[in-house]
């Protein structure tokens, strides 16, 4: 079963300095049919104006992944980290017992475009931590998150994996019918099992054993492998 979550159907918020699309219920946006998916609680696609951002605020017991599509993030947190995350890099923060952080667009001229993703952990009360990395880019799948940190991926406190796929041709991807999958298109356009999807579109998938993904020019998507 494949359930599309099209870009224009997502929740929408416009705050002047921030434009946001919510895949799941978040803040003032509520949809009882989209409260989350497996361990995914938040997938927000944000566009942040120059010199603007989120002031210092708290989190607890959540895995928070940021993927910068364009621009850069200026990050500061209560663990003492003060970092810049440029386009193409991922940032993972385990909030654990509690952490405060701020996220700003440091540019005076350029908009910041990113995905922020919250994953419900299977271990509570862990010591907060911060990681940041640029993963090698090549056509095919790159492992970004895993429970064991295999293949240089970030360790995530959940029984899940996240792959980034970059395509300019056709690729068959095997799935496990005992798992749940969320496919989020990040860039370009992708054909999945013969259906065309654009950046911002997503698919929830269960009881599937394979998908055929194709992009004639360039497409990029995030594939979350999650517990049922």
JSON list of N, CA and C in Angstrom, two decimals, residues 36-68:
[
{"chain": "A", "resi": 36, "resn": "UNK", "atom": "N", "xyz": [1.79, 11.79, 12.63]},
{"chain": "A", "resi": 36, "resn": "UNK", "atom": "CA", "xyz": [3.13, 11.24, 12.59]},
{"chain": "A", "resi": 36, "resn": "UNK", "atom": "C", "xyz": [3.07, 9.96, 11.76]},
{"chain": "A", "resi": 37, "resn": "UNK", "atom": "N", "xyz": [4.20, 9.29, 11.65]},
{"chain": "A", "resi": 37, "resn": "UNK", "atom": "CA", "xyz": [4.24, 8.03, 10.92]},
{"chain": "A", "resi": 37, "resn": "UNK", "atom": "C", "xyz": [5.32, 7.18, 11.56]},
{"chain": "A", "resi": 38, "resn": "UNK", "atom": "N", "xyz": [4.91, 6.06, 12.18]},
{"chain": "A", "resi": 38, "resn": "UNK", "atom": "CA", "xyz": [5.85, 5.23, 12.92]},
{"chain": "A", "resi": 38, "resn": "UNK", "atom": "C", "xyz": [6.62, 6.11, 13.92]},
{"chain": "A", "resi": 39, "resn": "UNK", "atom": "N", "xyz": [7.95, 6.11, 13.87]},
{"chain": "A", "resi": 39, "resn": "UNK", "atom": "CA", "xyz": [8.74, 6.91, 14.81]},
{"chain": "A", "resi": 39, "resn": "UNK", "atom": "C", "xyz": [8.94, 8.35, 14.35]},
{"chain": "A", "resi": 40, "resn": "UNK", "atom": "N", "xyz": [8.42, 8.70, 13.17]},
{"chain": "A", "resi": 40, "resn": "UNK", "atom": "CA", "xyz": [8.53, 10.08, 12.70]},
{"chain": "A", "resi": 40, "resn": "UNK", "atom": "C", "xyz": [7.45, 10.92, 13.35]},
{"chain": "A", "resi": 41, "resn": "UNK", "atom": "N", "xyz": [7.83, 12.02, 13.96]},
{"chain": "A", "resi": 41, "resn": "UNK", "atom": "CA", "xyz": [6.86, 12.92, 14.59]},
{"chain": "A", "resi": 41, "resn": "UNK", "atom": "C", "xyz": [6.73, 14.24, 13.84]},
{"chain": "A", "resi": 42, "resn": "UNK", "atom": "N", "xyz": [7.83, 14.74, 13.29]},
{"chain": "A", "resi": 42, "resn": "UNK", "atom": "CA", "xyz": [7.82, 16.02, 12.58]},
{"chain": "A", "resi": 42, "resn": "UNK", "atom": "C", "xyz": [8.66, 15.91, 11.32]},
{"chain": "A", "resi": 43, "resn": "UNK", "atom": "N", "xyz": [8.11, 16.35, 10.21]},
{"chain": "A", "resi": 43, "resn": "UNK", "atom": "CA", "xyz": [8.90, 16.66, 9.01]},
{"chain": "A", "resi": 43, "resn": "UNK", "atom": "C", "xyz": [8.45, 18.04, 8.55]},
{"chain": "A", "resi": 44, "resn": "UNK", "atom": "N", "xyz": [9.24, 19.04, 8.84]},
{"chain": "A", "resi": 44, "resn": "UNK", "atom": "CA", "xyz": [8.94, 20.42, 8.45]},
{"chain": "A", "resi": 44, "resn": "UNK", "atom": "C", "xyz": [9.93, 20.86, 7.38]},
{"chain": "A", "resi": 45, "resn": "UNK", "atom": "N", "xyz": [9.39, 21.41, 6.30]},
{"chain": "A", "resi": 45, "resn": "UNK", "atom": "CA", "xyz": [10.23, 22.05, 5.29]},
{"chain": "A", "resi": 45, "resn": "UNK", "atom": "C", "xyz": [10.12, 23.55, 5.50]},
{"chain": "A", "resi": 46, "resn": "UNK", "atom": "N", "xyz": [11.24, 24.19, 5.82]},
{"chain": "A", "resi": 46, "resn": "UNK", "atom": "CA", "xyz": [11.25, 25.60, 6.22]},
{"chain": "A", "resi": 46, "resn": "UNK", "atom": "C", "xyz": [12.06, 26.45, 5.25]},
{"chain": "A", "resi": 47, "resn": "UNK", "atom": "N", "xyz": [11.54, 27.66, 5.00]},
{"chain": "A", "resi": 47, "resn": "UNK", "atom": "CA", "xyz": [12.26, 28.70, 4.27]},
{"chain": "A", "resi": 47, "resn": "UNK", "atom": "C", "xyz": [12.40, 29.88, 5.23]},
{"chain": "A", "resi": 48, "resn": "UNK", "atom": "N", "xyz": [13.63, 30.25, 5.57]},
{"chain": "A", "resi": 48, "resn": "UNK", "atom": "CA", "xyz": [13.89, 31.26, 6.60]},
{"chain": "A", "resi": 48, "resn": "UNK", "atom": "C", "xyz": [14.57, 32.46, 5.97]},
{"chain": "A", "resi": 49, "resn": "UNK", "atom": "N", "xyz": [14.03, 33.63, 6.24]},
{"chain": "A", "resi": 49, "resn": "UNK", "atom": "CA", "xyz": [14.52, 34.86, 5.63]},
{"chain": "A", "resi": 49, "resn": "UNK", "atom": "C", "xyz": [15.92, 35.20, 6.14]},
{"chain": "A", "resi": 50, "resn": "UNK", "atom": "N", "xyz": [16.67, 36.02, 5.38]},
{"chain": "A", "resi": 50, "resn": "UNK", "atom": "CA", "xyz": [18.00, 36.44, 5.82]},
{"chain": "A", "resi": 50, "resn": "UNK", "atom": "C", "xyz": [17.98, 37.07, 7.21]},
{"chain": "A", "resi": 51, "resn": "UNK", "atom": "N", "xyz": [18.98, 36.73, 8.01]},
{"chain": "A", "resi": 51, "resn": "UNK", "atom": "CA", "xyz": [19.22, 37.29, 9.35]},
{"chain": "A", "resi": 51, "resn": "UNK", "atom": "C", "xyz": [18.11, 36.96, 10.34]},
{"chain": "A", "resi": 52, "resn": "UNK", "atom": "N", "xyz": [17.30, 35.95, 10.05]},
{"chain": "A", "resi": 52, "resn": "UNK", "atom": "CA", "xyz": [16.21, 35.56, 10.94]},
{"chain": "A", "resi": 52, "resn": "UNK", "atom": "C", "xyz": [16.38, 34.11, 11.36]},
{"chain": "A", "resi": 53, "resn": "UNK", "atom": "N", "xyz": [15.58, 33.70, 12.37]},
{"chain": "A", "resi": 53, "resn": "UNK", "atom": "CA", "xyz": [15.66, 32.31, 12.80]},
{"chain": "A", "resi": 53, "resn": "UNK", "atom": "C", "xyz": [14.95, 32.08, 14.12]},
{"chain": "A", "resi": 54, "resn": "UNK", "atom": "N", "xyz": [15.22, 30.92, 14.69]},
{"chain": "A", "resi": 54, "resn": "UNK", "atom": "CA", "xyz": [14.60, 30.48, 15.93]},
{"chain": "A", "resi": 54, "resn": "UNK", "atom": "C", "xyz": [15.53, 30.80, 17.10]},
{"chain": "A", "resi": 55, "resn": "UNK", "atom": "N", "xyz": [15.04, 31.57, 18.08]},
{"chain": "A", "resi": 55, "resn": "UNK", "atom": "CA", "xyz": [15.82, 31.88, 19.27]},
{"chain": "A", "resi": 55, "resn": "UNK", "atom": "C", "xyz": [16.00, 30.65, 20.15]},
{"chain": "A", "resi": 56, "resn": "UNK", "atom": "N", "xyz": [16.76, 30.80, 21.22]},
{"chain": "A", "resi": 56, "resn": "UNK", "atom": "CA", "xyz": [17.06, 29.70, 22.11]},
{"chain": "A", "resi": 56, "resn": "UNK", "atom": "C", "xyz": [15.77, 29.12, 22.69]},
{"chain": "A", "resi": 57, "resn": "UNK", "atom": "N", "xyz": [15.60, 27.79, 22.55]},
{"chain": "A", "resi": 57, "resn": "UNK", "atom": "CA", "xyz": [14.39, 27.12, 23.03]},
{"chain": "A", "resi": 57, "resn": "UNK", "atom": "C", "xyz": [14.74, 25.68, 23.41]},
{"chain": "A", "resi": 58, "resn": "UNK", "atom": "N", "xyz": [13.93, 25.04, 24.25]},
{"chain": "A", "resi": 58, "resn": "UNK", "atom": "CA", "xyz": [14.29, 23.72, 24.79]},
{"chain": "A", "resi": 58, "resn": "UNK", "atom": "C", "xyz": [13.70, 22.56, 24.01]},
{"chain": "A", "resi": 59, "resn": "UNK", "atom": "N", "xyz": [14.37, 21.41, 24.12]},
{"chain": "A", "resi": 59, "resn": "UNK", "atom": "CA", "xyz": [13.86, 20.12, 23.65]},
{"chain": "A", "resi": 59, "resn": "UNK", "atom": "C", "xyz": [14.26, 19.05, 24.66]},
{"chain": "A", "resi": 60, "resn": "UNK", "atom": "N", "xyz": [13.51, 17.96, 24.66]},
{"chain": "A", "resi": 60, "resn": "UNK", "atom": "CA", "xyz": [13.81, 16.84, 25.54]},
{"chain": "A", "resi": 60, "resn": "UNK", "atom": "C", "xyz": [13.35, 15.55, 24.88]},
{"chain": "A", "resi": 61, "resn": "UNK", "atom": "N", "xyz": [14.17, 14.50, 25.02]},
{"chain": "A", "resi": 61, "resn": "UNK", "atom": "CA", "xyz": [13.84, 13.16, 24.54]},
{"chain": "A", "resi": 61, "resn": "UNK", "atom": "C", "xyz": [13.31, 13.16, 23.11]},
{"chain": "A", "resi": 62, "resn": "UNK", "atom": "N", "xyz": [14.13, 13.67, 22.19]},
{"chain": "A", "resi": 62, "resn": "UNK", "atom": "CA", "xyz": [13.80, 13.67, 20.77]},
{"chain": "A", "resi": 62, "resn": "UNK", "atom": "C", "xyz": [15.10, 13.65, 19.97]},
{"chain": "A", "resi": 63, "resn": "UNK", "atom": "N", "xyz": [15.11, 12.91, 18.86]},
{"chain": "A", "resi": 63, "resn": "UNK", "atom": "CA", "xyz": [16.21, 12.94, 17.91]},
{"chain": "A", "resi": 63, "resn": "UNK", "atom": "C", "xyz": [15.85, 13.97, 16.85]},
{"chain": "A", "resi": 64, "resn": "UNK", "atom": "N", "xyz": [16.66, 15.01, 16.70]},
{"chain": "A", "resi": 64, "resn": "UNK", "atom": "CA", "xyz": [16.34, 16.14, 15.82]},
{"chain": "A", "resi": 64, "resn": "UNK", "atom": "C", "xyz": [17.38, 16.19, 14.69]},
{"chain": "A", "resi": 65, "resn": "UNK", "atom": "N", "xyz": [16.90, 15.94, 13.48]},
{"chain": "A", "resi": 65, "resn": "UNK", "atom": "CA", "xyz": [17.76, 15.92, 12.30]},
{"chain": "A", "resi": 65, "resn": "UNK", "atom": "C", "xyz": [17.46, 17.12, 11.44]},
{"chain": "A", "resi": 66, "resn": "UNK", "atom": "N", "xyz": [18.49, 17.84, 11.02]},
{"chain": "A", "resi": 66, "resn": "UNK", "atom": "CA", "xyz": [18.35, 18.97, 10.11]},
{"chain": "A", "resi": 66, "resn": "UNK", "atom": "C", "xyz": [19.14, 18.67, 8.84]},
{"chain": "A", "resi": 67, "resn": "UNK", "atom": "N", "xyz": [18.51, 18.89, 7.69]},
{"chain": "A", "resi": 67, "resn": "UNK", "atom": "CA", "xyz": [19.17, 18.74, 6.40]},
{"chain": "A", "resi": 67, "resn": "UNK", "atom": "C", "xyz": [19.05, 20.06, 5.67]},
{"chain": "A", "resi": 68, "resn": "UNK", "atom": "N", "xyz": [20.20, 20.70, 5.40]},
{"chain": "A", "resi": 68, "resn": "UNK", "atom": "CA", "xyz": [20.21, 22.02, 4.76]},
{"chain": "A", "resi": 68, "resn": "UNK", "atom": "C", "xyz": [20.25, 21.84, 3.25]}
]
